[in-house]
Tab-separated table of C-alpha atoms in Angstrom:
chain	number	residue	atom	x	y	z
R	20	UNK	CA	33.939	51.642	99.010
R	21	UNK	CA	36.611	53.676	100.729
R	22	UNK	CA	38.776	50.701	101.519
R	23	UNK	CA	38.710	49.531	105.122
R	24	UNK	CA	38.606	52.977	106.645
R	25	UNK	CA	41.982	54.060	105.249
R	26	UNK	CA	42.863	57.510	106.571
R	27	UNK	CA	46.640	57.722	106.987
R	28	UNK	CA	49.700	56.726	104.989
R	29	UNK	CA	50.292	53.898	107.468
R	30	UNK	CA	46.734	52.629	106.882
R	31	UNK	CA	47.272	52.693	103.124
R	32	UNK	CA	50.638	50.972	103.368
R	33	UNK	CA	49.207	48.141	105.470
R	34	UNK	CA	46.319	47.638	103.041
R	35	UNK	CA	48.556	47.544	99.961
R	36	UNK	CA	51.158	45.294	101.585
R	37	UNK	CA	48.473	42.815	102.652
R	38	UNK	CA	46.901	42.648	99.191
R	39	UNK	CA	47.810	40.303	96.362
R	40	UNK	CA	48.011	43.246	93.969
R	41	UNK	CA	51.314	43.837	92.212
R	42	UNK	CA	50.301	47.346	91.158
R	43	UNK	CA	47.869	50.049	92.282
R	44	UNK	CA	46.393	52.988	90.419
R	45	UNK	CA	46.800	56.688	91.117
R	46	UNK	CA	44.543	59.298	89.503
R	47	UNK	CA	44.649	63.090	89.276
R	48	UNK	CA	42.569	65.894	87.821
R	49	UNK	CA	43.845	67.952	84.921
R	50	UNK	CA	42.574	71.490	84.359
R	51	UNK	CA	39.499	70.228	82.459
R	52	UNK	CA	38.518	67.694	85.116
R	53	UNK	CA	39.706	64.705	83.078
R	54	UNK	CA	41.122	61.939	85.276
R	55	UNK	CA	44.685	61.098	84.309
R	56	UNK	CA	47.016	58.692	86.058
R	57	UNK	CA	49.040	55.522	85.931
R	58	UNK	CA	49.715	52.162	87.522
R	59	UNK	CA	52.459	52.095	90.137
R	60	UNK	CA	54.225	48.917	91.198
R	61	UNK	CA	53.524	48.139	94.838
R	62	UNK	CA	57.023	49.053	96.013
R	63	UNK	CA	57.008	52.301	94.058
R	64	UNK	CA	53.622	53.200	95.494
R	65	UNK	CA	54.770	52.554	99.070
R	66	UNK	CA	57.747	54.829	98.472
R	67	UNK	CA	55.443	57.511	97.048
R	68	UNK	CA	53.244	57.307	100.136
R	69	UNK	CA	56.223	58.247	102.249
R	70	UNK	CA	58.077	60.720	100.091
R	71	UNK	CA	55.794	61.739	97.233
R	72	UNK	CA	56.458	61.181	93.565
R	73	UNK	CA	57.323	63.082	90.412
R	74	UNK	CA	54.860	63.469	87.537
R	75	UNK	CA	55.432	65.255	84.228
R	76	UNK	CA	53.822	68.692	84.370
R	77	UNK	CA	52.711	68.409	80.733
R	78	UNK	CA	49.315	67.446	82.181
R	79	UNK	CA	48.901	71.208	82.742
R	80	UNK	CA	50.492	72.012	79.391
R	81	UNK	CA	48.082	70.349	76.991
R	82	UNK	CA	44.377	70.333	76.212
R	83	UNK	CA	41.799	67.527	76.184
R	84	UNK	CA	43.199	66.359	72.824
R	85	UNK	CA	46.803	66.297	74.105
R	86	UNK	CA	47.629	69.355	71.984
R	87	UNK	CA	50.256	71.565	73.601
R	88	UNK	CA	49.244	75.079	74.617
R	89	UNK	CA	51.246	77.815	72.915
R	90	UNK	CA	50.198	80.549	75.357
R	91	UNK	CA	50.887	79.129	78.795
R	92	UNK	CA	53.312	80.546	81.347
R	93	UNK	CA	53.264	77.749	83.892
R	94	UNK	CA	54.798	75.134	81.612
R	95	UNK	CA	55.677	74.683	77.951
R	96	UNK	CA	58.629	74.325	75.631
R	97	UNK	CA	60.176	77.263	77.481
R	98	UNK	CA	60.362	75.152	80.670
R	99	UNK	CA	61.015	71.850	78.843
R	100	UNK	CA	58.114	70.160	80.676
R	101	UNK	CA	59.885	69.118	83.876
R	102	UNK	CA	58.521	66.814	86.549
R	103	UNK	CA	56.401	68.331	89.292
R	104	UNK	CA	56.016	66.913	92.766
R	105	UNK	CA	52.859	65.089	93.799
R	106	UNK	CA	51.506	63.562	96.972
R	107	UNK	CA	49.168	60.624	97.300
R	108	UNK	CA	46.090	61.245	99.443
R	109	UNK	CA	45.719	58.017	101.460
R	110	UNK	CA	42.201	58.922	102.617
R	111	UNK	CA	41.012	58.919	98.987
R	112	UNK	CA	41.552	55.150	98.686
R	113	UNK	CA	38.858	53.238	96.849
R	114	UNK	CA	38.416	49.705	95.680
R	115	UNK	CA	37.700	49.751	91.947
R	116	UNK	CA	35.111	47.044	91.226
R	117	UNK	CA	35.412	47.498	87.449
R	118	UNK	CA	38.948	46.136	87.458
R	119	UNK	CA	40.224	42.924	89.013
R	120	UNK	CA	43.772	42.081	90.065
R	121	UNK	CA	45.320	38.773	91.161
R	122	UNK	CA	43.000	36.359	92.937
R	123	UNK	CA	40.034	38.414	91.786
R	124	UNK	CA	40.806	41.310	94.120
R	125	UNK	CA	39.429	44.715	93.229
R	126	UNK	CA	42.074	47.127	92.006
R	127	UNK	CA	43.009	49.846	94.523
R	128	UNK	CA	42.762	53.470	93.412
R	129	UNK	CA	44.190	56.536	95.166
R	130	UNK	CA	43.795	60.170	94.206
R	131	UNK	CA	46.861	62.383	94.124
R	132	UNK	CA	47.450	66.090	93.728
R	133	UNK	CA	50.329	68.433	93.138
R	134	UNK	CA	52.516	70.184	95.666
R	135	UNK	CA	55.032	73.006	95.398
R	136	UNK	CA	54.660	75.433	92.518
R	137	UNK	CA	52.325	73.091	90.641
R	138	UNK	CA	49.808	73.312	93.491
R	139	UNK	CA	49.018	76.853	92.286
R	140	UNK	CA	47.316	75.442	89.160
R	141	UNK	CA	46.138	72.093	90.561
R	142	UNK	CA	42.285	72.012	90.626
R	143	UNK	CA	42.015	69.786	93.710
R	144	UNK	CA	44.470	71.945	95.616
R	145	UNK	CA	42.595	75.086	94.582
R	146	UNK	CA	39.402	73.763	96.157
R	147	UNK	CA	41.272	72.793	99.318
R	148	UNK	CA	42.707	76.321	99.595
R	149	UNK	CA	39.201	77.794	99.389
R	150	UNK	CA	37.996	75.332	102.028
R	151	UNK	CA	40.816	76.310	104.388
R	152	UNK	CA	39.681	79.918	104.089
R	153	UNK	CA	36.138	78.812	104.865
R	154	UNK	CA	37.408	77.150	108.039
R	155	UNK	CA	39.306	80.292	108.996
R	156	UNK	CA	36.028	82.190	108.635
R	157	UNK	CA	34.365	79.680	110.965
R	158	UNK	CA	32.515	77.477	108.477
R	159	UNK	CA	32.484	73.873	107.311
R	160	UNK	CA	31.214	73.560	103.751
R	161	UNK	CA	28.989	70.757	102.517
R	162	UNK	CA	28.013	70.002	98.951
R	163	UNK	CA	26.162	67.602	96.702
R	164	UNK	CA	26.533	67.357	92.927
R	165	UNK	CA	23.904	66.351	90.374
R	166	UNK	CA	24.755	65.255	86.844
R	167	UNK	CA	22.716	64.724	83.706
R	168	UNK	CA	24.272	62.510	81.042
R	169	UNK	CA	23.144	60.942	77.770
R	170	UNK	CA	23.710	57.261	77.037
R	171	UNK	CA	24.277	55.745	73.581
R	172	UNK	CA	24.412	52.290	72.012
R	173	UNK	CA	27.811	53.133	70.571
R	174	UNK	CA	31.467	52.424	71.160
R	175	UNK	CA	34.375	54.877	70.915
R	176	UNK	CA	35.183	53.277	67.567
R	177	UNK	CA	31.645	53.398	66.129
R	178	UNK	CA	31.100	56.991	67.229
R	179	UNK	CA	34.296	58.069	65.469
R	180	UNK	CA	33.480	56.060	62.341
R	181	UNK	CA	30.116	57.868	62.184
R	182	UNK	CA	31.755	61.241	62.692
R	183	UNK	CA	29.514	61.599	65.766
R	184	UNK	CA	26.460	61.796	63.473
R	185	UNK	CA	23.377	59.595	63.567
R	186	UNK	CA	24.335	58.122	66.913
R	187	UNK	CA	21.930	55.575	68.362
R	188	UNK	CA	20.688	56.658	71.750
R	189	UNK	CA	20.376	54.065	74.503
R	190	UNK	CA	16.590	54.404	74.504
R	191	UNK	CA	14.226	56.380	72.232
R	192	UNK	CA	11.745	59.125	73.011
R	193	UNK	CA	11.035	61.470	75.894
R	194	UNK	CA	10.575	59.406	79.035
R	195	UNK	CA	11.237	61.658	82.032
R	196	UNK	CA	11.054	59.845	85.372
R	197	UNK	CA	10.123	56.663	83.503
R	198	UNK	CA	9.491	53.541	85.570
R	199	UNK	CA	9.257	51.572	82.325
R	200	UNK	CA	12.739	52.514	81.155
R	201	UNK	CA	14.381	51.896	84.537
R	202	UNK	CA	12.738	48.469	84.830
R	203	UNK	CA	13.572	47.268	81.329
R	204	UNK	CA	17.188	48.460	81.705
R	205	UNK	CA	17.483	47.571	85.375
R	206	UNK	CA	20.696	45.559	84.888
R	207	UNK	CA	22.700	48.670	84.022
R	208	UNK	CA	20.949	50.761	86.667
R	209	UNK	CA	21.856	48.153	89.278
R	210	UNK	CA	25.471	48.010	88.121
R	211	UNK	CA	25.746	51.790	88.331
R	212	UNK	CA	24.106	52.002	91.750
R	213	UNK	CA	26.239	49.162	93.117
R	214	UNK	CA	29.473	50.594	91.722
R	215	UNK	CA	28.756	53.962	93.285
R	216	UNK	CA	27.939	52.392	96.665
R	217	UNK	CA	31.144	50.342	96.626
R	218	UNK	CA	33.250	53.358	95.628
R	219	UNK	CA	31.839	55.622	98.370
R	220	UNK	CA	29.994	57.947	96.018
R	221	UNK	CA	26.441	56.776	96.719
R	222	UNK	CA	23.673	57.945	94.427
R	223	UNK	CA	20.806	59.461	96.367
R	224	UNK	CA	18.484	59.521	93.362
R	225	UNK	CA	18.699	58.165	89.804
R	226	UNK	CA	16.070	58.643	87.126
R	227	UNK	CA	15.488	59.245	83.441
R	228	UNK	CA	15.289	62.836	82.262
R	229	UNK	CA	13.373	64.203	79.283
R	230	UNK	CA	15.193	63.081	76.165
R	231	UNK	CA	16.323	59.844	74.521
R	232	UNK	CA	18.641	57.886	76.784
R	233	UNK	CA	19.323	60.671	79.294
R	234	UNK	CA	19.757	60.019	83.017
R	235	UNK	CA	20.162	62.250	86.044
R	236	UNK	CA	22.098	61.142	89.111
R	237	UNK	CA	22.152	62.992	92.420
R	238	UNK	CA	25.192	62.104	94.503
R	239	UNK	CA	24.660	62.135	98.272
R	240	UNK	CA	25.799	65.173	100.274
R	241	UNK	CA	29.183	65.200	101.993
R	242	UNK	CA	31.843	67.632	103.110
R	243	UNK	CA	32.766	69.744	100.116
R	244	UNK	CA	36.231	68.237	99.551
R	245	UNK	CA	34.792	64.721	99.534
R	246	UNK	CA	31.819	65.805	97.399
R	247	UNK	CA	34.143	67.102	94.688
R	248	UNK	CA	36.133	63.844	94.745
R	249	UNK	CA	32.877	61.934	94.342
R	250	UNK	CA	31.793	64.012	91.360
R	251	UNK	CA	35.205	63.566	89.769
R	252	UNK	CA	35.146	59.796	90.283
R	253	UNK	CA	31.514	59.492	89.215
R	254	UNK	CA	32.032	61.042	85.793
R	255	UNK	CA	35.088	58.924	84.999
R	256	UNK	CA	33.803	55.558	86.138
R	257	UNK	CA	30.257	55.990	84.854
R	258	UNK	CA	31.828	56.340	81.420
R	259	UNK	CA	34.034	53.306	82.080
R	260	UNK	CA	31.101	51.183	83.248
R	261	UNK	CA	29.057	52.191	80.207
R	262	UNK	CA	31.860	51.183	77.839
R	263	UNK	CA	32.270	47.851	79.609
R	264	UNK	CA	28.593	47.284	78.723
R	265	UNK	CA	28.999	48.235	75.071
R	266	UNK	CA	27.503	51.687	75.692
R	267	UNK	CA	28.791	55.237	75.866
R	268	UNK	CA	27.970	58.077	78.271
R	269	UNK	CA	28.638	61.717	77.526
R	270	UNK	CA	28.770	64.620	79.967
R	271	UNK	CA	29.276	67.299	77.318
R	272	UNK	CA	27.006	70.263	77.934
R	273	UNK	CA	24.890	69.882	74.776
R	274	UNK	CA	25.413	67.094	72.266
R	275	UNK	CA	22.441	67.891	69.992
R	276	UNK	CA	20.477	71.022	69.179
R	277	UNK	CA	17.328	68.881	69.261
R	278	UNK	CA	17.583	68.178	72.985
R	279	UNK	CA	18.137	70.006	76.251
R	280	UNK	CA	21.637	70.441	77.564
R	281	UNK	CA	23.177	68.514	80.432
R	282	UNK	CA	23.474	70.288	83.740
R	283	UNK	CA	25.838	69.827	86.648
R	284	UNK	CA	23.931	71.414	89.520
R	285	UNK	CA	25.754	72.216	92.757
R	286	UNK	CA	24.043	72.153	96.151
R	287	UNK	CA	25.958	74.007	98.860
R	288	UNK	CA	25.474	74.700	102.562
R	289	UNK	CA	27.616	75.983	105.408
R	290	UNK	CA	27.680	74.890	109.031
R	291	UNK	CA	29.036	76.927	111.928
R	292	UNK	CA	32.213	75.249	113.185
R	293	UNK	CA	31.663	76.490	116.753
R	294	UNK	CA	28.085	75.295	117.187
R	295	UNK	CA	27.688	72.630	114.503
R	296	UNK	CA	24.457	74.299	113.406
R	297	UNK	CA	23.453	75.493	109.970
R	298	UNK	CA	24.949	78.875	109.135
R	299	UNK	CA	22.133	79.406	106.611
R	300	UNK	CA	18.955	78.499	108.464
R	301	UNK	CA	17.222	81.069	110.664
R	302	UNK	CA	13.733	80.030	111.732
R	303	UNK	CA	12.837	83.634	112.626
R	304	UNK	CA	13.218	84.819	109.027
R	305	UNK	CA	11.017	84.331	105.987
R	306	UNK	CA	11.794	81.031	104.257
R	307	UNK	CA	14.406	80.391	106.958
R	308	UNK	CA	16.926	82.583	105.104
R	309	UNK	CA	19.384	83.955	107.652
R	310	UNK	CA	21.754	86.873	107.154
R	311	UNK	CA	24.655	84.557	106.320
R	312	UNK	CA	22.729	82.800	103.589
R	313	UNK	CA	21.595	86.148	102.131
R	314	UNK	CA	25.203	87.330	101.966
R	315	UNK	CA	26.283	84.001	100.445
R	316	UNK	CA	23.615	84.322	97.750
R	317	UNK	CA	24.692	87.918	97.133
R	318	UNK	CA	28.270	86.776	96.578
R	319	UNK	CA	27.143	84.078	94.155
R	320	UNK	CA	25.056	86.601	92.256
R	321	UNK	CA	27.780	89.255	92.208
R	322	UNK	CA	30.496	86.960	90.900
R	323	UNK	CA	28.607	84.621	88.582
R	324	UNK	CA	29.469	86.684	85.482
R	325	UNK	CA	33.162	86.854	86.413
R	326	UNK	CA	33.464	83.174	87.388
R	327	UNK	CA	31.451	81.823	84.467
R	328	UNK	CA	34.468	80.190	82.815
R	329	UNK	CA	34.727	77.850	85.813
R	330	UNK	CA	31.082	76.760	85.541
R	331	UNK	CA	30.958	76.670	81.728
R	332	UNK	CA	34.497	75.742	80.635
R	333	UNK	CA	34.092	74.682	76.993
R	334	UNK	CA	32.908	76.124	73.699
R	335	UNK	CA	30.010	73.688	73.897
R	336	UNK	CA	28.968	74.922	77.368
R	337	UNK	CA	27.484	78.062	75.846
R	338	UNK	CA	25.301	76.119	73.398
R	339	UNK	CA	23.306	75.050	76.464
R	340	UNK	CA	22.678	78.623	77.607
R	341	UNK	CA	19.738	79.479	75.378
R	342	UNK	CA	16.146	80.427	76.319
R	343	UNK	CA	13.682	77.681	77.128
R	344	UNK	CA	16.125	74.827	77.810
R	345	UNK	CA	16.237	74.844	81.618
R	346	UNK	CA	19.470	76.834	81.738
R	347	UNK	CA	19.563	80.309	83.396
R	348	UNK	CA	20.692	83.263	81.309
R	349	UNK	CA	21.280	85.906	84.005
R	350	UNK	CA	22.796	86.012	87.495
R	351	UNK	CA	19.400	85.774	89.151
R	352	UNK	CA	18.170	84.109	92.308
R	353	UNK	CA	14.836	82.996	93.611
R	354	UNK	CA	13.191	80.887	96.266
R	355	UNK	CA	12.395	77.416	94.918
R	356	UNK	CA	12.665	78.888	91.432
R	357	UNK	CA	14.145	76.584	88.789
R	358	UNK	CA	14.367	79.331	86.158
R	359	UNK	CA	16.985	81.314	88.097
R	360	UNK	CA	20.738	80.757	88.262
R	361	UNK	CA	20.679	80.467	92.055
R	362	UNK	CA	17.839	78.609	93.759
R	363	UNK	CA	17.427	78.977	97.504
R	364	UNK	CA	15.928	75.807	98.964
R	365	UNK	CA	14.235	76.491	102.305
R	366	UNK	CA	14.253	73.732	104.860
R	367	UNK	CA	15.400	72.753	108.296
R	368	UNK	CA	18.701	73.175	110.072
R	369	UNK	CA	19.780	70.066	108.159
R	370	UNK	CA	18.448	70.852	104.692
R	371	UNK	CA	18.538	74.664	104.160
R	372	UNK	CA	20.821	75.194	101.192
R	373	UNK	CA	21.589	76.911	97.899
R	374	UNK	CA	21.484	75.255	94.499
R	375	UNK	CA	23.650	76.749	91.778
R	376	UNK	CA	21.864	75.804	88.556
R	377	UNK	CA	24.143	77.478	86.039
R	378	UNK	CA	26.779	74.750	85.962
R	379	UNK	CA	26.996	72.294	83.082
R	380	UNK	CA	27.895	68.610	83.319
R	381	UNK	CA	31.173	69.332	81.523
R	382	UNK	CA	32.579	71.461	84.368
R	383	UNK	CA	35.536	70.309	86.441
R	384	UNK	CA	33.860	69.562	89.808
R	385	UNK	CA	36.824	70.896	91.783
R	386	UNK	CA	36.806	74.221	89.959
R	387	UNK	CA	33.038	74.672	89.839
R	388	UNK	CA	32.706	73.988	93.557
R	389	UNK	CA	35.682	76.235	94.368
R	390	UNK	CA	34.043	79.041	92.374
R	391	UNK	CA	30.689	78.620	94.132
R	392	UNK	CA	32.204	78.577	97.605
R	393	UNK	CA	34.676	81.400	96.985
R	394	UNK	CA	32.005	83.729	95.616
R	395	UNK	CA	29.582	82.943	98.432
R	396	UNK	CA	32.245	83.323	101.115
R	397	UNK	CA	33.330	86.583	99.510
R	398	UNK	CA	29.745	87.773	99.864
R	399	UNK	CA	29.784	86.879	103.567
R	400	UNK	CA	33.146	88.545	104.106
R	401	UNK	CA	31.939	91.763	102.426
R	402	UNK	CA	28.428	91.552	103.915
R	403	UNK	CA	26.860	91.901	100.477
R	404	UNK	CA	23.130	92.136	99.876
R	405	UNK	CA	21.524	90.342	96.909
R	406	UNK	CA	19.131	91.862	94.431
R	407	UNK	CA	15.445	91.166	95.006
R	408	UNK	CA	14.538	87.500	94.421
R	409	UNK	CA	12.872	86.686	91.124
R	410	UNK	CA	9.282	85.485	91.175
R	411	UNK	CA	7.889	83.636	88.174
R	412	UNK	CA	9.662	82.845	84.921
R	413	UNK	CA	13.104	84.461	84.867
R	414	UNK	CA	13.464	83.680	81.145
R	415	UNK	CA	10.798	86.239	80.225
R	416	UNK	CA	11.996	89.091	82.449
R	417	UNK	CA	14.531	91.850	81.832
R	418	UNK	CA	17.447	92.321	84.212
R	419	UNK	CA	20.209	94.927	84.605
R	420	UNK	CA	23.304	94.614	82.464
R	421	UNK	CA	25.358	93.825	85.566
R	422	UNK	CA	23.501	90.517	85.886
R	423	UNK	CA	24.078	89.423	82.289
R	424	UNK	CA	26.225	86.323	81.931
R	425	UNK	CA	28.964	85.894	79.324
R	426	UNK	CA	27.651	84.242	76.169
R	427	UNK	CA	30.961	82.887	74.836
R	428	UNK	CA	33.975	81.174	76.328
R	429	UNK	CA	36.242	83.990	75.169
R	430	UNK	CA	34.150	86.591	76.977
R	431	UNK	CA	34.056	84.412	80.098
R	432	UNK	CA	37.846	84.048	80.056
R	433	UNK	CA	38.279	87.823	79.854
R	434	UNK	CA	35.872	88.381	82.753
R	435	UNK	CA	37.800	85.900	84.890
R	436	UNK	CA	41.167	87.356	83.925
R	437	UNK	CA	40.132	90.837	85.004
R	438	UNK	CA	38.301	89.828	88.198
R	439	UNK	CA	39.892	91.142	91.383
R	440	UNK	CA	37.868	88.639	93.423
R	441	UNK	CA	39.152	85.738	91.324
R	442	UNK	CA	42.733	86.806	91.872
R	443	UNK	CA	42.124	87.274	95.589
R	444	UNK	CA	40.604	83.816	96.060
R	445	UNK	CA	42.362	81.739	93.410
R	446	UNK	CA	45.724	83.478	92.993
R	447	UNK	CA	47.329	85.115	89.987
R	448	UNK	CA	49.063	81.928	88.836
R	449	UNK	CA	45.833	79.974	88.570
R	450	UNK	CA	43.784	82.790	87.011
R	451	UNK	CA	46.419	83.513	84.374
R	452	UNK	CA	46.900	79.828	83.557
R	453	UNK	CA	43.214	78.941	83.443
R	454	UNK	CA	42.238	81.989	81.386
R	455	UNK	CA	44.994	81.152	78.910
R	456	UNK	CA	43.696	77.582	78.537
R	457	UNK	CA	40.186	78.860	77.802
R	458	UNK	CA	41.521	81.352	75.257
R	459	UNK	CA	43.389	78.475	73.631
R	460	UNK	CA	40.178	76.414	73.507
R	461	UNK	CA	38.352	79.239	71.769
R	462	UNK	CA	41.166	79.708	69.250
R	463	UNK	CA	41.118	75.979	68.424
R	464	UNK	CA	37.386	76.220	67.730
R	465	UNK	CA	37.844	79.174	65.379
R	466	UNK	CA	40.086	77.057	63.147
R	467	UNK	CA	37.225	74.712	62.292
R	468	UNK	CA	34.222	74.911	59.988
R	469	UNK	CA	31.004	73.571	61.517
R	470	UNK	CA	28.218	71.585	59.862
R	471	UNK	CA	25.902	74.529	60.544
R	472	UNK	CA	28.128	76.867	58.527
R	473	UNK	CA	28.315	74.450	55.613
R	474	UNK	CA	24.560	73.909	55.510
R	475	UNK	CA	23.843	77.616	55.809
R	476	UNK	CA	26.414	79.163	53.481
R	477	UNK	CA	27.905	76.539	51.125
R	478	UNK	CA	25.461	77.017	48.260
R	479	UNK	CA	23.493	80.162	48.945
R	480	UNK	CA	26.210	82.736	49.667
C-alpha cells in the first residue's frame, strides 16, 4: 500500500528513519517504460529527499538491451554520459511485499524522475507537463489502464536456452473468462490480487482471456498521474511475482502468430475543476456525449496516426495490428464499438468516458497516457469535430486515407517527428529524442534474419 499516507518529504523521512531498513529502493522509467533503479543506503536516501540526487543519464542513451544509441542528441559519447539531476517523489512511496528487509519488514520503494534538462525527455515528467496544461484549461484528468499478458511455465534461463521457441504456456487451450482456470490456479491469482492491493494499484477485474495462459487485469481508476504510476508498477512487479513463482509473464504486443496480441487499453475522462462534474457527460445529448467529449474524441481521432509511436513503440507492436485480432486498423471511433480505435462508453456523470483501444501492452504507460490526453485536449482547445461514428464492424469498412494508421515503427516515428501538435505538446527535445530511439529500434531489427524469412526463402529461392 502507499505507506502510511506519505505525502511530503518530511513524511517519507520519518517513515524511513523509524524503519529497521538499512536501504530503500528508488525506481524510474526509461524511455521504453522499463523500471530501472537502485538501492540507496538510508542516510543517502534521506539526503536525496532534501536535495535530490545524481543519476547517470545513460538510461536515456541506451535501448532495452543496454546497447548505446548512435543517433541521439540528448546524450551519447559526445556528452560523455554525465550525471543528470533527479528528485524523489515522496508521495509515490510503496511497501514492496515481494522483498523483505531486516525483521521481516517490507522493502520501501519510491519513484523518482528527472529534473533540469533531463526532464525534457523523462516520460513521467512529460505526462505531468500535459496534466498541468489540462489543469490550466480547467480539467482534472482521470484514467484507468487495462493489460493483457501471457503467462508461461518458464524461467528467464529456460526461455533463453529454448531460443524462445516451444515455450510451455501456464495453462493450455482457449479458456476466456474461465472459472475453472481461476479456481485451479487460485494461489497465484490471490498473490497477484493481494500484492496489487498492498501496493495501491488495486485490480478492479481479473480474468482469463482467449488463449493459453493469458490474463487480463483492469486497474482501478484514479487521477491520471497516479494511474500511470500504477500501470508502470503493475507491469514490473507482476513479472517479478511470476518469476518468484517459477513462472514468466510477458507484456510484449504479440508473442506468437497463432494467438491474439496483448492490448493495453486506456480509459480516460475529464472532470471540470470548477464544478467537480464530468466534463464529458451531458444528459441532454444522445448517449450523454457532450460537446467537450466530442471535441476530445475528435482530437484523439485526428492525432492517432501522428502519435502512433507512443501507443505502439516496438517493432513487435505492429504484428498485433492485423485484421481479425481485436486490434483497430484505422483512427475510427464508435459508441460501445470494440472494433474501433476509440470507443465512447456512455454512462453517468461518474462513468462517462473514452476508451482508447489502439494501445498495446508493451507501451510505456506514461507516454501512452500523455499522448491520449494531449491529443484529446488539443481537440478541445481547437474545438474539433470528429468524423461520423462507425456502426458495425470497422474491420470490414473502408475509411479515408487520413484515418489510416502507420503500419511500421519507422513510419510511425516519421509521423511523430513531423507532427506540429506533438512538438507543441511534448516539446522539440522529447520528439527528436523519442523519434531517434524508434528509428534506432527499427534499424536494429533490420540487421537480423527472422525464422519466417528462413522458412520461406532458404531452400526455394
